Amino acid sequence: MDWIRLTKSGKDLTGLKGRLIEVTEEELKRHNTKDDCWICIRGFVYNVSPYMEYHPGGEDELMRAAGSDGTDLFDQVHRWVNYESMLKECLVGRMAIKPAVPKDYREEKKVLNGMLPKTQVTDTLTKESPGSPSYDWFQTDSLVTLVIYTKQKDINSDSVIVDHQVDSFRAETIIKDYSYIIHIGLSHEIQEDFSVRVIENVGKIEIVLKKKENTSWKRLGHPLENHNSLIPKKDTGLNYRKCQLISKECVTHDTKLFCLMLPPSTHLQVPIGQHVYLKLTITGTEIVKPYTPVSDFLLSELKEPVLNNKYIYLLIKIYAAGLFTPELDHLQIGDFVSVSNPEGNFKISQFQELEDLFLLAAGTGFTPMVKILNYALTNIPSLRKVKLMFFNKTEDDIIWRSQLEKLAFKDKRFQVEFVLSAPTSEWNSKQGHISPGLLSEFLKRSLDRSKVLICICGPTPFTEQGIRLLQDLNFSKDEIHSFTA
C-alpha cells in the first residue's frame, strides 16, 4: 500500500522528469547500482531504485538483474505479477536495440504509457513439441459441435479450459508443456451453457454448443489472437474470468474457506497440485496472488458434491496488516473476483506405483495436500501408507484438525501428526520446528525399497530448510516435490 501511495504522489520516480527515452545496451549497463538501478523487462526499461525497499523478495533479488535484461529471471520467479501496473511510474523508456530474450519467447503487443515494443518476436516450436493438433466442426439445427484432435492419449477433462464471452470463444488444451488454442469470434450467438466431452483413448475433445436460433451457420466465425496455434504454455499468459463469491466460512481464527462459482460459460477444472491466481483492483492497481484450491472431501456438511466442477474452494489466511487478503475478506456474497487459468508443475504420473506418501505442511501450506490426500487414498491401489506432518504455531491455528483425525480413524493407511512451535503447557504431542530428529522418525518406509514421494509446502524458509534436510537424509530429487505457499 505504501508503494501504491508513492506511485500516485506525483513524485518523479524515473529521474527523467516525465520524459521517455530510447535506451541503448551500453546505457542500460551503466545503471547497475542500488541507487541507480535500471532493469529491462520485455523490451521496456524501468528505474527500480525507488522500488528497492518495497520489493517482497528484497533488494538482492532485484540487483540480480541490475543494468541488464531481467525478462528471463522475472519469468522464472513470478511471471504472473502485473509489473506494467506496479512499475508504470518507473518507466524510463524502450530499448533502442532489443536485448536477448528467452528462447521461444512470444512478445505480446502491449501499449504502455503510449509506447509499443519496436519488434515482435515469433516463437518457434522445439523438436520436443507434440504433433500438431487440429480441429473441425459440424452442426445440427440446434447444436454446433467443435471437435479437437490432440493426437495424444493422456488428455483428460482437466486438460481443457473453455471460456465463452459475448465477443469471443476460447478453448485451450494443455498438451504436455504446450497449449493448443482455438480462439474465434463466433458467427452467431450461442447459449451460455455448453458441454465438454473427452474421449481419452483417442485424444479427442468434443465441445457441444447450443445455438440461440435454429439457423444454419455458413462458417464457425472469424479467427482471434493465437487462433489454431500450438505455443509453449509458459508463453500463453494468464487468462482470467470473473467468479462469484458464493460463501465465506471461518475455519480458524484467521483462516476462511471461500467458495467461488465459475461462470456458466466456463469449463475449468484445477488439476491436483496446481494453483490459480486471484486478481483484485486495489486503489487503482491490479494486485495478483496465487492460491491452491482444495476439495471438499473433508467437509461432509457442505451441500455441494465433490465432483461439482462449477465451484472452486480456497482456504485463505487473512492477514490483518496485509494488502490483498483484507480486501478479499471485505467482499460480500455475490461480489466477483477474477480467477486465472491453473498453473503448476505437479504431475499425476508421480503417483504411479507409489507405496509411501509423506506430506510436510506448515500453516496454509496444507492447501495443496487436501486434493493430494483425496486422490492418493481413492485412486492409488499400490499405496500402503500416507502420513501428514502438519506444523503450526498453536492449536488454534490447526486447519481442519477434527476432519483429519476422523480420516485417520476411518482409513488405517492414513496417519497425521501435529507439531506446534508455541504450544500451551497442556499440549502433550510433538513440538518445535522442522528438524532432522522429527523427519528421520517420521519418514520411515513401509518396505526397505518402497517407492516414496514426499510433498512439502509452507513459508519459503520452512520449505527450503525442509528440502535441505530431506536431501541430507538421502532422499533423491525425484522423491521430493515442493509447492510454493
XYZ file of C-alpha atoms in Angstrom:
485
model
C 0.000 0.000 0.000
C 2.893 2.375 0.748
C 4.278 1.721 -2.742
C 0.900 2.420 -4.369
C 0.643 5.691 -2.447
C 4.137 6.671 -3.607
C 3.329 5.951 -7.273
C 0.254 8.176 -7.038
C 2.029 11.016 -5.195
C 3.246 12.696 -8.376
C 6.897 12.229 -7.363
C 9.350 11.737 -10.237
C 10.326 8.068 -9.875
C 12.367 7.823 -13.081
C 14.645 10.829 -12.618
C 13.777 11.969 -16.152
C 11.017 14.471 -15.244
C 8.374 12.651 -17.254
C 10.437 12.133 -20.426
C 10.541 8.725 -22.135
C 13.797 7.801 -23.851
C 15.255 5.064 -26.013
C 17.889 3.136 -24.057
C 20.930 1.520 -25.642
C 22.505 -1.611 -24.185
C 25.531 0.448 -23.135
C 23.299 2.961 -21.323
C 21.384 0.168 -19.579
C 24.615 -1.435 -18.324
C 25.712 1.845 -16.668
C 22.689 1.871 -14.330
C 23.670 -1.116 -12.202
C 23.830 0.087 -8.580
C 21.250 0.066 -5.806
C 20.737 3.842 -6.014
C 20.721 3.855 -9.813
C 19.218 0.564 -10.982
C 17.599 0.122 -14.389
C 16.133 -3.212 -15.490
C 14.712 -4.245 -18.867
C 11.570 -6.438 -18.955
C 10.088 -7.413 -22.319
C 11.812 -4.550 -24.147
C 10.830 -1.823 -21.661
C 13.296 -0.242 -19.212
C 12.362 0.652 -15.624
C 14.201 2.568 -12.915
C 13.575 0.195 -9.987
C 15.712 2.043 -7.418
C 12.631 3.655 -5.761
C 11.049 0.167 -5.546
C 14.007 -1.481 -3.771
C 12.703 -1.156 -0.208
C 9.193 -2.246 -1.208
C 10.131 -5.406 -3.136
C 8.926 -8.507 -1.189
C 11.966 -10.509 -2.307
C 14.386 -7.855 -1.065
C 16.888 -5.716 -2.935
C 19.278 -8.643 -3.592
C 16.746 -10.271 -5.923
C 16.299 -7.071 -7.933
C 20.033 -6.460 -8.090
C 20.488 -9.798 -9.880
C 19.089 -8.087 -12.983
C 20.622 -4.633 -12.430
C 21.684 -2.973 -15.679
C 20.539 -5.902 -17.824
C 17.585 -7.698 -19.399
C 15.715 -9.297 -16.474
C 12.924 -10.906 -18.540
C 14.130 -14.482 -18.086
C 14.737 -14.025 -14.359
C 11.351 -12.342 -13.921
C 9.559 -15.188 -15.720
C 11.285 -17.800 -13.546
C 10.213 -16.125 -10.298
C 6.813 -14.541 -10.898
C 5.728 -14.023 -14.487
C 2.130 -13.657 -13.232
C 2.851 -10.325 -11.494
C 1.290 -7.331 -13.263
C 4.545 -5.377 -13.413
C 3.129 -2.984 -16.055
C 0.695 -1.662 -13.450
C 3.075 -1.862 -10.470
C 6.011 -0.131 -12.210
C 4.148 2.179 -14.594
C 5.528 5.338 -12.959
C 9.086 3.917 -13.138
C 9.101 3.532 -16.926
C 12.283 5.057 -18.365
C 11.605 4.101 -21.979
C 12.138 1.442 -24.592
C 15.246 -0.426 -25.650
C 16.756 1.102 -28.798
C 18.308 -2.263 -29.637
C 16.319 -5.164 -28.275
C 18.465 -7.254 -25.900
C 18.418 -11.033 -25.906
C 15.128 -12.507 -24.756
C 14.336 -16.021 -23.535
C 14.298 -18.653 -26.265
C 10.860 -19.184 -27.816
C 9.567 -16.024 -26.107
C 6.428 -14.657 -27.727
C 6.082 -10.882 -27.258
C 2.540 -9.599 -26.858
C 1.646 -6.242 -28.387
C 1.016 -4.065 -25.365
C 0.667 -0.297 -25.178
C 2.404 1.018 -22.084
C 2.407 4.756 -21.382
C 1.777 5.190 -25.094
C 4.764 3.047 -26.152
C 4.983 -0.207 -28.110
C 7.965 -2.552 -28.322
C 9.773 -1.961 -31.614
C 9.905 -5.600 -32.651
C 7.726 -8.618 -32.138
C 9.412 -11.961 -31.540
C 7.762 -15.008 -33.106
C 8.058 -18.235 -31.175
C 9.468 -21.350 -32.814
C 8.424 -24.763 -31.647
C 11.154 -27.064 -30.430
C 11.662 -30.650 -31.534
C 10.181 -31.781 -28.212
C 6.791 -30.234 -29.014
C 3.849 -32.600 -29.575
C 2.490 -33.290 -33.040
C 0.282 -30.547 -34.422
C -3.320 -30.873 -33.192
C -6.219 -29.894 -35.431
C -9.912 -29.105 -35.160
C -13.144 -29.405 -37.128
C -16.811 -28.587 -36.553
C -20.243 -29.767 -37.609
C -23.806 -28.727 -36.828
C -27.432 -29.781 -36.484
C -30.452 -27.481 -36.394
C -29.876 -26.651 -32.724
C -26.255 -27.603 -31.941
C -22.708 -26.857 -33.061
C -20.020 -29.400 -32.154
C -16.378 -28.339 -32.141
C -14.010 -31.330 -32.304
C -10.332 -31.041 -31.310
C -7.976 -33.839 -32.360
C -4.999 -33.686 -29.964
C -3.189 -36.827 -31.226
C -2.344 -37.583 -27.574
C -3.682 -40.317 -25.278
C -3.093 -38.643 -21.909
C -5.669 -35.863 -22.330
C -8.401 -35.618 -19.697
C -11.055 -33.127 -18.658
C -8.512 -31.186 -16.564
C -6.548 -30.506 -19.752
C -9.315 -28.417 -21.344
C -10.234 -24.828 -20.428
C -13.132 -23.201 -22.263
C -14.380 -19.615 -21.921
C -17.218 -18.056 -23.870
C -17.791 -14.307 -23.724
C -20.082 -12.118 -25.791
C -17.442 -11.405 -28.426
C -15.181 -14.449 -28.240
C -14.976 -18.210 -27.747
C -11.666 -19.570 -26.421
C -10.697 -23.209 -25.866
C -7.221 -24.028 -24.543
C -5.995 -27.614 -24.451
C -2.893 -28.397 -22.378
C -0.706 -30.895 -24.235
C 2.447 -31.647 -22.245
C 4.200 -28.261 -21.879
C 2.253 -26.656 -24.717
C -1.143 -25.030 -25.208
C -3.279 -25.590 -28.273
C -5.616 -22.628 -28.613
C -8.877 -22.235 -30.506
C -9.887 -18.563 -30.318
C -12.716 -17.315 -32.503
C -15.424 -14.706 -32.742
C -18.466 -16.919 -33.378
C -20.594 -16.022 -36.401
C -23.845 -16.465 -34.433
C -24.937 -16.258 -30.800
C -24.948 -19.333 -28.557
C -26.452 -20.077 -25.164
C -24.339 -19.709 -22.010
C -24.034 -23.366 -21.112
C -22.196 -25.963 -23.181
C -20.779 -29.451 -22.627
C -17.225 -30.769 -22.865
C -16.518 -34.454 -23.526
C -13.047 -36.014 -23.659
C -12.505 -39.384 -25.333
C -9.202 -40.209 -23.636
C -8.157 -43.327 -25.537
C -8.062 -41.421 -28.842
C -7.270 -37.933 -27.524
C -10.417 -36.359 -28.963
C -12.306 -33.449 -27.362
C -15.916 -32.581 -28.229
C -17.359 -29.203 -27.207
C -21.095 -29.013 -27.859
C -22.579 -25.513 -28.178
C -26.296 -24.720 -28.172
C -27.480 -22.297 -30.834
C -29.676 -19.387 -29.749
C -31.545 -19.610 -33.042
C -32.147 -22.729 -35.098
C -30.458 -21.454 -38.236
C -27.714 -22.920 -40.406
C -24.226 -21.466 -39.880
C -22.208 -20.877 -43.045
C -18.998 -20.550 -41.033
C -17.901 -21.048 -37.443
C -16.591 -17.492 -37.073
C -13.516 -15.315 -37.558
C -10.085 -16.045 -36.006
C -8.860 -14.039 -32.996
C -5.436 -13.804 -31.313
C -3.421 -17.081 -31.320
C -6.239 -18.994 -33.024
C -5.337 -22.536 -34.120
C -1.834 -22.244 -32.646
C 0.350 -24.537 -30.550
C 2.657 -22.500 -28.326
C 4.749 -23.162 -25.196
C 2.483 -22.941 -22.160
C 4.866 -20.538 -20.411
C 4.288 -18.028 -23.222
C 0.488 -18.093 -23.311
C -0.042 -15.616 -20.477
C -2.819 -15.899 -17.932
C -6.455 -15.869 -18.971
C -8.915 -14.623 -16.328
C -12.664 -14.926 -15.809
C -14.881 -13.310 -13.148
C -16.119 -15.745 -10.497
C -18.846 -15.034 -7.980
C -18.363 -15.370 -4.230
C -20.985 -17.877 -3.048
C -19.972 -18.414 0.584
C -17.314 -17.490 3.133
C -16.855 -19.529 6.325
C -14.463 -19.254 9.264
C -12.173 -22.283 9.633
C -9.761 -20.958 12.278
C -9.407 -17.585 13.975
C -7.608 -16.158 10.921
C -8.369 -18.616 8.080
C -11.511 -18.715 5.963
C -12.942 -21.043 3.327
C -14.066 -19.128 0.243
C -16.375 -20.771 -2.283
C -16.294 -19.214 -5.765
C -18.642 -20.162 -8.590
C -17.349 -20.262 -12.151
C -19.432 -18.564 -14.841
C -21.863 -20.914 -16.656
C -19.916 -20.068 -19.827
C -16.646 -21.506 -18.450
C -15.276 -25.040 -18.240
C -12.288 -25.214 -15.887
C -11.044 -27.898 -13.511
C -7.941 -27.227 -11.422
C -5.647 -30.274 -11.602
C -4.228 -31.792 -8.422
C -1.223 -29.873 -7.107
C -1.872 -26.789 -9.256
C -2.865 -23.272 -8.217
C -4.790 -20.311 -9.607
C -4.226 -16.572 -9.277
C -6.833 -14.230 -7.821
C -6.816 -10.653 -9.097
C -8.328 -7.596 -7.419
C -8.017 -3.914 -8.262
C -6.912 -2.106 -5.094
C -6.674 1.692 -5.132
C -6.390 1.655 -8.904
C -3.656 -1.011 -9.110
C -4.189 -4.642 -10.107
C -2.873 -6.958 -7.377
C -2.475 -10.697 -8.004
C -1.911 -13.549 -5.525
C -1.599 -17.351 -6.027
C -3.772 -19.824 -4.092
C -4.199 -23.593 -4.290
C -7.834 -24.761 -4.418
C -8.904 -27.507 -2.023
C -11.525 -30.196 -2.492
C -14.405 -30.512 -0.056
C -13.948 -34.216 0.647
C -13.041 -33.493 4.287
C -16.211 -31.449 4.809
C -19.204 -33.748 4.678
C -21.504 -30.945 5.915
C -21.057 -29.000 2.659
C -24.044 -29.472 0.367
C -22.218 -29.352 -2.968
C -20.839 -32.716 -4.132
C -17.106 -33.196 -4.569
C -17.424 -33.624 -8.334
C -19.353 -30.375 -8.911
C -16.825 -28.642 -11.134
C -18.597 -25.292 -11.097
C -17.150 -24.420 -7.684
C -13.642 -23.538 -6.522
C -12.870 -23.778 -2.784
C -9.987 -21.746 -1.373
C -8.571 -21.854 2.171
C -7.054 -18.414 2.749
C -5.335 -16.914 5.775
C -6.408 -13.314 6.362
C -3.500 -11.058 7.293
C -4.865 -8.029 9.156
C -1.917 -5.865 8.097
C -1.826 -7.261 4.553
C -2.850 -5.601 1.316
C -4.654 -8.351 -0.593
C -6.401 -10.630 1.908
C -8.277 -7.883 3.850
C -9.728 -6.660 0.531
C -10.686 -10.232 -0.336
C -12.293 -10.654 3.075
C -14.323 -7.454 2.577
C -16.040 -8.915 -0.487
C -19.743 -9.527 0.041
C -21.621 -12.649 -1.031
C -22.480 -12.097 -4.693
C -19.394 -9.984 -5.430
C -16.913 -11.030 -8.123
C -13.173 -11.764 -8.192
C -11.032 -12.594 -11.243
C -9.600 -16.139 -11.330
C -6.827 -17.267 -13.691
C -6.125 -20.484 -15.549
C -4.409 -23.155 -13.425
C -0.614 -23.164 -13.190
C 1.875 -25.580 -11.658
C 4.272 -28.409 -12.461
C 2.905 -31.256 -10.337
C 2.362 -34.405 -12.436
C -0.114 -37.172 -11.607
C 2.434 -39.596 -13.059
C 4.427 -39.144 -9.819
C 1.792 -41.354 -8.155
C 2.407 -44.355 -10.424
C 3.112 -47.483 -8.346
C 3.560 -45.246 -5.284
C 3.766 -47.134 -1.987
C 4.555 -44.445 0.626
C 3.360 -40.832 0.508
C 4.708 -38.337 3.065
C 3.249 -34.826 3.333
C 5.021 -31.986 5.165
C 2.904 -28.846 5.580
C 3.206 -25.631 7.568
C 0.168 -23.353 8.047
C -1.753 -22.769 4.834
C 0.918 -24.843 3.080
C -1.643 -27.538 3.948
C -3.847 -26.475 0.997
C -2.170 -28.475 -1.825
C -2.179 -31.539 0.426
C -6.006 -31.731 0.536
C -6.522 -32.823 -3.076
C -3.377 -34.962 -2.967
C -4.723 -36.816 0.075
C -8.085 -37.417 -1.557
C -6.621 -38.612 -4.870
C -3.995 -40.860 -3.304
C -6.367 -42.621 -0.908
C -9.003 -43.064 -3.618
C -7.034 -43.882 -6.754
C -3.644 -45.458 -5.920
C -4.074 -49.228 -5.349
C -0.361 -49.730 -4.617
C -0.436 -47.248 -1.712
C 0.437 -48.685 1.693
C 0.864 -45.571 3.792
C 0.087 -41.830 3.755
C 1.493 -39.680 6.552
C 0.948 -35.962 7.139
C 3.161 -33.915 9.467
C 1.361 -30.608 9.999
C 3.348 -27.724 11.531
C 1.542 -24.804 13.214
C 2.177 -22.204 15.877
C -0.708 -23.011 18.266
C -3.600 -25.472 18.486
C -5.992 -22.725 17.334
C -4.043 -22.470 14.056
C -4.599 -26.098 13.014
C -6.822 -26.228 9.929
C -9.486 -28.974 9.839
C -7.969 -30.849 12.766
C -11.065 -32.880 13.646
C -11.638 -33.830 9.994
C -8.064 -35.085 9.668
C -8.367 -37.115 12.870
C -11.636 -38.640 11.636
C -9.987 -39.561 8.321
C -7.121 -41.263 10.186
C -9.678 -43.253 12.189
C -11.630 -44.183 9.051
C -8.678 -45.118 6.792
C -5.900 -47.052 8.535
C -3.415 -46.197 5.776
C -3.516 -42.530 6.842
C -1.699 -41.051 9.849
C -1.465 -37.404 10.927
C 0.978 -35.790 13.348
C 0.610 -32.202 14.585
C 3.707 -30.210 15.545
C 3.397 -26.879 17.392
C 6.092 -24.223 17.744
C 4.329 -22.265 20.531
C 2.139 -24.777 22.407
C 0.429 -24.294 25.745
C 1.535 -26.312 28.762
C -1.389 -28.711 28.147
C -0.025 -29.793 24.746
C 1.410 -33.310 25.055
C 2.282 -34.072 21.437
C 5.215 -33.050 19.214
C 6.573 -29.512 19.340
C 9.299 -27.411 17.751
C 10.261 -26.669 14.157
C 11.169 -28.881 11.215
C 14.353 -30.751 12.179
C 16.422 -33.868 11.389
C 15.104 -35.563 14.519
C 11.434 -35.082 13.622
C 11.915 -36.085 9.984
C 14.072 -39.161 10.495
C 11.446 -40.627 12.814
C 8.550 -39.604 10.555
C 9.927 -40.732 7.174
C 10.048 -44.478 7.664
C 9.293 -46.536 4.567
C 6.804 -49.383 4.739
C 9.392 -51.575 2.992
C 13.156 -51.190 2.572
C 12.962 -50.047 -1.052
C 9.361 -48.898 -1.341
C 8.581 -46.178 -3.880
C 8.287 -42.885 -1.986
C 7.012 -39.386 -2.738
C 7.472 -36.513 -0.262
C 5.426 -33.348 -0.803
C 6.379 -30.203 1.124
C 4.718 -26.796 1.310
C 4.873 -23.824 3.665
C 6.580 -20.460 4.075
C 9.759 -20.203 1.980
C 12.214 -20.690 4.903
C 10.303 -23.813 6.007
C 10.317 -25.306 2.505
C 13.951 -24.504 1.777
C 15.147 -25.915 5.098
C 12.928 -28.971 4.667
C 14.372 -29.757 1.233
C 17.939 -29.493 2.592
C 17.076 -31.841 5.461
C 15.422 -34.347 3.105
C 18.485 -34.364 0.882
C 20.676 -34.884 3.963
C 18.516 -37.919 4.725
C 19.425 -39.270 1.251
C 16.089 -38.739 -0.462
C 16.590 -38.002 -4.164
C 15.217 -35.013 -6.081
C 12.776 -37.329 -7.856
C 11.295 -38.318 -4.480
C 10.685 -34.705 -3.351
C 8.108 -32.245 -4.697
C 7.875 -28.741 -3.254
C 4.981 -26.312 -3.616
C 5.047 -22.540 -3.179
C 2.808 -21.430 -0.322
